[in-house]
Coordinates of C-alpha atoms and ligand atoms in Angstrom, one line a residue:
X1 CA 9.0 10.2 -7.7
X2 CA 7.4 6.9 -8.6
X3 CA 4.6 6.6 -6.1
X4 CA 4.2 2.9 -6.4
X5 CA 6.5 0.2 -5.1
X6 CA 5.6 -1.9 -8.2
X7 CA 7.2 0.8 -10.3
X8 CA 10.3 0.9 -8.1
X9 CA 10.7 -2.8 -8.5
X10 CA 10.3 -2.7 -12.2
X11 CA 12.7 0.3 -12.5
X12 CA 15.4 -1.6 -10.6
X13 CA 14.7 -5.0 -12.1
X14 CA 15.1 -3.7 -15.7
X15 CA 18.1 -1.4 -14.9
X16 CA 16.2 1.7 -16.0
X17 CA 18.0 4.1 -13.6
X18 CA 21.3 3.3 -15.5
X19 CA 19.6 4.4 -18.7
X20 CA 18.6 7.8 -17.5
X21 CA 20.8 10.9 -17.9
X22 CA 22.3 12.4 -14.7
X23 CA 19.8 15.3 -14.8
X24 CA 17.0 12.8 -13.9
X25 CA 16.9 11.5 -10.3
X26 CA 14.3 9.0 -9.4
X27 CA 12.8 8.8 -5.9
X28 CA 10.7 5.9 -4.5
X29 CA 7.4 6.9 -2.9
X30 CA 5.1 5.4 -0.2
X31 CA 3.1 3.2 -2.6
X32 CA 3.6 -0.2 -0.8
X33 CA 0.5 -1.1 1.2
X34 CA 2.4 -3.5 3.5
X35 CA 5.1 -0.9 4.1
X36 CA 2.8 2.0 5.0
X37 CA 0.8 -0.1 7.6
X38 CA 1.7 1.4 11.0
X39 CA 2.9 -0.7 13.9
X40 CA -0.3 0.2 15.8
X41 CA -2.3 -1.6 13.1
X42 CA 0.0 -4.5 12.9
X43 CA -0.2 -4.9 16.7
X44 CA -4.0 -5.0 16.4
X45 CA -3.8 -7.8 13.9
X46 CA -1.4 -9.8 16.0
X47 CA -3.6 -9.2 19.1
X48 CA -6.7 -10.4 17.2
X49 CA -4.8 -13.6 16.2
X50 CA -4.3 -14.5 19.8
X51 CA -8.0 -14.4 20.6
X52 CA -9.7 -17.9 21.0
X53 CA -11.7 -19.2 18.1
X54 CA -10.4 -16.7 15.7
X55 CA -8.9 -17.4 12.2
X56 CA -6.8 -14.6 10.8
X57 CA -6.6 -14.4 7.0
X58 CA -4.2 -12.2 5.2
X59 CA -2.2 -11.6 2.0
X60 CA 1.2 -13.3 2.2
X61 CA 3.6 -10.4 2.7
X62 CA 1.8 -9.1 5.7
X63 CA 2.4 -12.2 7.7
X64 CA 6.2 -11.6 8.0
X65 CA 6.1 -7.9 8.8
X66 CA 7.3 -7.3 12.4
X67 CA 5.0 -5.2 14.6
X68 CA 6.2 -3.8 17.9
X69 CA 6.8 -7.1 19.6
X70 CA 5.9 -9.9 17.2
X71 CA 4.5 -10.8 13.8
X72 CA 1.6 -12.8 12.5
X73 CA 4.1 -15.4 11.4
X74 CA 5.4 -15.7 15.0
X75 CA 1.8 -15.8 16.3
X76 CA 1.2 -18.7 13.9
X77 CA 4.3 -20.5 15.2
X78 CA 2.8 -20.0 18.7
X79 CA -0.3 -21.9 17.7
X80 CA -2.6 -19.1 16.5
X81 CA -4.7 -19.9 13.4
X82 CA -3.2 -17.5 10.7
X83 CA -3.8 -18.4 7.1
X84 CA -2.4 -16.8 3.9
X85 CA -5.1 -16.2 1.2
X86 CA -4.7 -15.0 -2.4
X87 CA -8.0 -13.2 -2.4
X88 CA -10.6 -12.0 0.1
X89 CA -13.0 -14.5 -1.4
X90 CA -10.8 -17.3 -0.1
X91 CA -11.3 -15.7 3.4
X92 CA -15.0 -15.7 2.8
X93 CA -14.9 -19.3 1.9
X94 CA -12.9 -20.2 5.1
X95 CA -15.6 -18.3 7.0
X96 CA -18.4 -20.3 5.4
X97 CA -16.6 -23.6 6.2
X98 CA -15.9 -22.7 9.8
X99 CA -19.2 -21.3 11.2
X100 CA -18.1 -21.9 14.8
X101 CA -15.0 -19.6 14.4
X102 CA -14.7 -15.8 13.7
X103 CA -12.7 -15.3 10.5
X104 CA -11.0 -11.9 10.3
X105 CA -9.5 -10.6 7.0
X106 CA -6.6 -8.1 7.4
X107 CA -7.7 -5.4 5.0
X108 CA -4.6 -3.7 3.8
X109 CA -4.1 -2.0 0.4
X110 CA -5.0 1.0 -1.7
X111 CA -7.9 1.8 -4.0
X112 CA -6.9 -1.2 -6.1
X113 CA -8.0 -3.9 -3.7
X114 CA -10.8 -1.9 -1.8
X115 CA -13.5 -2.7 -4.3
X116 CA -12.9 -6.5 -4.0
X117 CA -13.1 -6.2 -0.2
X118 CA -16.3 -4.2 -0.5
X119 CA -17.7 -7.0 -2.8
X120 CA -16.8 -9.6 -0.2
X121 CA -18.6 -7.7 2.5
X122 CA -21.7 -7.5 0.3
X123 CA -21.5 -11.2 -0.6
X124 CA -21.1 -12.1 3.1
X125 CA -24.2 -10.1 3.8
X126 CA -26.2 -11.7 1.0
X127 CA -25.1 -15.3 2.0
X128 CA -25.6 -14.6 5.7
X129 CA -22.0 -15.5 6.6
X130 CA -22.1 -13.9 10.0
X131 CA -18.7 -14.9 11.2
X132 CA -16.7 -12.9 8.5
X133 CA -15.0 -9.7 9.8
X134 CA -12.7 -7.1 8.4
X135 CA -9.8 -5.2 10.0
X136 CA -10.2 -2.1 7.8
X137 CA -6.8 -0.6 7.1
X138 CA -7.3 0.5 3.5
X139 CA -5.6 3.7 2.4
X140 CA -6.0 6.3 -0.3
X141 CA -3.3 7.5 -2.7
X142 CA -4.2 11.1 -3.6
X143 CA -4.5 12.3 0.0
X144 CA -1.1 10.9 0.9
X145 CA 0.5 12.4 -2.2
X146 CA -0.9 15.8 -0.9
X147 CA 0.4 15.1 2.6
X148 CA 3.9 14.4 1.3
X149 CA 4.0 17.5 -0.9
X150 CA 2.7 19.6 2.0
X151 CA 5.5 18.3 4.2
X152 CA 7.9 19.9 1.8
X153 CA 10.8 17.5 2.6
X154 CA 11.3 16.5 -1.0
X155 CA 11.4 18.7 -4.1
X156 CA 9.7 17.0 -7.0
X157 CA 9.4 18.0 -10.6
X158 CA 7.2 15.0 -11.6
X159 CA 5.2 12.1 -10.3
X160 CA 4.7 8.7 -11.9
X161 CA 1.2 8.0 -10.7
X162 CA 0.2 4.4 -9.8
X163 CA -1.2 2.3 -12.6
X164 CA -3.4 -0.2 -10.7
X165 CA -4.8 2.4 -8.4
X166 CA -5.6 4.7 -11.3
X167 CA -7.4 1.8 -13.1
X168 CA -10.0 2.2 -10.3
X169 CA -10.0 5.9 -9.6
X170 CA -8.9 7.3 -13.0
X171 CA -6.6 10.2 -13.5
X172 CA -8.9 13.1 -12.4
X173 CA -8.1 12.8 -8.7
X174 CA -4.5 13.9 -9.4
X175 CA -5.4 17.2 -11.0
X176 CA -4.7 19.1 -7.8
X177 CA -1.0 18.2 -8.2
X178 CA -0.3 20.2 -11.4
X179 CA -2.9 22.9 -10.4
X180 CA -1.6 23.6 -6.9
X181 CA 2.0 22.4 -6.9
X182 CA 3.1 22.9 -10.6
X183 CA 4.3 19.3 -10.7
X184 CA 4.0 17.1 -13.8
X185 CA 1.9 13.9 -13.5
X186 CA 1.8 10.8 -15.7
X187 CA -0.1 7.6 -14.9
X188 CA 2.2 4.7 -15.9
X189 CA 2.0 1.0 -16.5
X190 CA 4.5 -1.4 -15.1
X191 CA 6.4 -2.6 -18.2
X192 CA 9.9 -1.0 -18.7
X193 CA 8.7 0.7 -21.8
X194 CA 5.6 2.1 -20.0
X195 CA 7.9 3.6 -17.4
X196 CA 10.4 5.1 -19.9
X197 CA 7.5 6.6 -21.9
X198 CA 6.1 8.1 -18.7
X199 CA 9.5 9.6 -17.8
X200 CA 9.8 11.0 -21.3
X201 CA 6.3 12.6 -21.0
X202 CA 7.2 14.1 -17.6
X203 CA 10.4 15.6 -19.0
X204 CA 8.4 17.1 -21.9
X205 CA 6.0 18.7 -19.4
X206 CA 8.8 20.1 -17.3
X207 CA 10.7 21.5 -20.3
X208 CA 7.6 23.2 -21.6
X209 CA 6.5 24.3 -18.1
X210 CA 3.1 23.0 -18.9
X211 CA 2.0 20.9 -16.0
X212 CA -0.9 18.5 -16.3
X213 CA -2.1 14.9 -15.7
X214 CA -1.4 12.5 -18.6
X215 CA -2.0 8.8 -19.0
X216 CA 0.7 6.6 -20.5
X217 CA -1.2 3.5 -19.6
X218 CA -4.3 3.9 -21.9
X219 CA -4.8 0.1 -22.1
X220 CA -5.6 0.0 -18.3
X221 CA -6.7 3.5 -17.2
X222 CA -9.5 5.8 -18.3
X223 CA -9.6 9.4 -17.0
X224 CA -12.9 8.7 -15.2
X225 CA -11.7 5.4 -13.7
X226 CA -13.9 2.3 -13.2
X227 CA -17.3 3.6 -12.1
X228 CA -18.6 0.2 -11.0
X229 CA -15.6 -0.4 -8.8
X230 CA -15.9 3.0 -7.2
X231 CA -19.6 2.5 -6.6
X232 CA -18.8 -0.8 -4.7
X233 CA -16.3 1.1 -2.5
X234 CA -18.8 3.9 -1.9
X235 CA -21.5 1.4 -0.8
X236 CA -19.5 -0.1 1.9
X237 CA -16.8 2.4 2.9
X238 CA -16.5 6.0 3.9
X239 CA -13.4 8.2 3.9
X240 CA -11.7 8.6 7.3
X241 CA -8.3 9.2 8.9
X242 CA -5.5 6.6 8.5
X243 CA -2.3 6.0 10.3
X244 CA 0.7 5.9 7.9
X245 CA 4.1 4.6 8.9
X246 CA 6.6 7.4 8.9
X247 CA 3.9 10.0 8.5
X248 CA 1.3 9.5 11.2
X249 CA -2.4 10.1 11.2
X250 CA -3.5 11.8 7.9
X251 CA -7.1 13.0 7.8
X252 CA -9.3 11.7 5.0
X253 CA -6.6 9.3 3.8
X254 CA -8.2 5.9 4.6
X255 CA -11.4 3.9 4.2
X256 CA -13.6 3.0 7.2
X257 CA -16.7 0.8 7.2
X258 CA -19.9 2.7 7.0
X259 CA -22.3 2.7 10.0
X260 CA -24.5 0.1 8.3
X261 CA -21.6 -2.3 7.9
X262 CA -20.1 -1.8 11.4
X263 CA -21.1 -5.4 12.4
X264 CA -18.2 -6.6 10.1
X265 CA -15.7 -4.4 11.9
X266 CA -13.1 -6.5 13.7
X267 CA -11.6 -3.4 15.3
X268 CA -14.7 -2.6 17.3
X269 CA -16.3 -6.0 17.7
X270 CA -13.4 -7.8 19.5
X271 CA -11.8 -6.9 22.8
X272 CA -8.1 -6.6 22.5
X273 CA -5.5 -4.8 24.7
X274 CA -2.4 -3.4 23.2
X275 CA 1.1 -2.8 24.6
X276 CA 2.8 0.6 24.0
X277 CA 3.9 0.9 20.4
X278 CA 7.6 0.3 19.7
X279 CA 9.5 1.1 16.5
X280 CA 12.5 -1.0 15.4
X281 CA 15.7 0.9 16.5
X282 CA 17.7 2.2 13.5
X283 CA 15.1 1.3 10.9
X284 CA 14.6 4.1 8.4
X285 CA 11.4 2.7 6.7
X286 CA 9.4 5.8 7.7
X287 CA 11.8 8.3 6.0
X288 CA 12.2 6.0 3.0
X289 CA 8.5 6.0 2.5
X290 CA 8.5 9.8 2.5
X291 CA 11.3 9.8 -0.1
X292 CA 13.7 11.5 2.3
X293 CA 16.1 8.5 2.7
X294 CA 17.0 5.5 0.6
X295 CA 17.8 2.0 1.9
X296 CA 21.5 2.7 1.4
X297 CA 21.2 5.3 4.2
X298 CA 20.2 2.6 6.7
X299 CA 23.1 1.1 8.7
X300 CA 21.1 -2.1 9.1
X301 CA 20.6 -2.7 5.3
X302 CA 22.2 -6.0 4.2
X303 CA 23.8 -6.4 7.7
X304 CA 21.3 -7.2 10.4
X305 CA 18.3 -6.6 8.0
X306 CA 17.9 -9.0 5.1
X307 CA 14.9 -10.6 3.4
X308 CA 15.4 -13.7 5.6
X309 CA 15.6 -11.6 8.8
X310 CA 13.6 -8.4 8.0
X311 CA 13.7 -5.6 10.6
X312 CA 11.2 -3.3 8.9
X313 CA 8.4 -3.8 6.4
X314 CA 10.3 -2.3 3.5
X315 CA 12.5 -5.4 3.5
X316 CA 9.6 -7.8 3.6
X317 CA 7.3 -6.8 0.8
X318 CA 8.0 -7.5 -2.8
X319 CA 7.1 -3.9 -3.4
X320 CA 9.3 -2.6 -0.5
X321 CA 12.2 -0.3 -1.4
X322 CA 14.7 -2.2 0.8
X323 CA 13.8 -5.6 -0.7
X324 CA 14.1 -4.1 -4.2
X325 CA 17.5 -2.5 -3.4
X326 CA 18.6 -5.8 -1.8
X327 CA 17.7 -7.9 -4.8
X328 CA 18.6 -5.6 -7.7
X329 CA 20.5 -2.7 -6.3
X330 CA 24.2 -3.7 -6.5
X331 CA 24.8 -1.1 -9.2
X332 CA 23.8 1.7 -6.8
X333 CA 25.6 0.5 -3.7
X334 CA 28.8 2.2 -4.6
Ligands
SF4_401 FE1 14.2 -0.8 7.9 FE2 15.7 -2.9 7.2 FE3 15.0 -1.1 5.4 FE4 16.8 -0.5 7.3 S1 17.1 -1.9 5.6 S2 15.1 0.8 6.6 S3 16.0 -1.7 9.0 S4 13.6 -2.4 6.5

């Protein structure tokens, strides 16, 4: 299983699946931050957008993801102030330019982006930008890997561990996978040769029955990770439960603002009421994220669900399996 949606996209884009022998089957994992965001959390973001004097800032893909009843894009069309930013620092800039508005950043992502969000919170504190807030939806990779393995729905021999996440956390946090599950692990980069090398290293481990965590992305990842980035995360966040699409609440799999930073928390500082959660009928995103289904199992794929009219998040995000199959997957449709 390649955990990361960026790996899935690269594998499909470069036709790597066709190069592999039939004895190797690749499965896509849950590593797309937009896709794993649960409808509950999307609905919160959309409800916040409808509050007066609020500016919502978010990474681009998130805007188009449908929640239970609407999306941030629809909220924008209805007149809400929703802005796409390329970095959380852009959101901070918007906050400093609009002191009479509350600026809320939708904080999705894994360990890769969490340090930059933490840095923005600290900068906001330092510069006394009091109208900057965060909807904290960050998630952690190793705990969800454990949750998927414990579900026992997929039988894996090897895992291609995420490159960008590992640049921050290093390779040590995956050690429980070979130790407790006898599954090979290799941290991979995103170029086609990185991925082929990683698959080769995984096969080698499986053939020798010597399971361990290896790094095939030495130019980006050290075993101990990036200590400075992790220190930033630890300053602002603490580990808590998170709601994952298709999996539900997983303890200790998300990042929450620490008590001393609660004044930045958009979830608790604004009054919103939510309608009952609804899931899109027929959408298999949840089971695709667990590696149990592929987009080809979904009856809506390429029919009512396309990148122009996405029904689920996996068709929206550039790292979503359905979008990847849609753009590059003709070879596998038959
Ligand atoms: Fe959901 Fe569309 Fe993917 Fe089907 S094709 S699983 S409806 S995103």
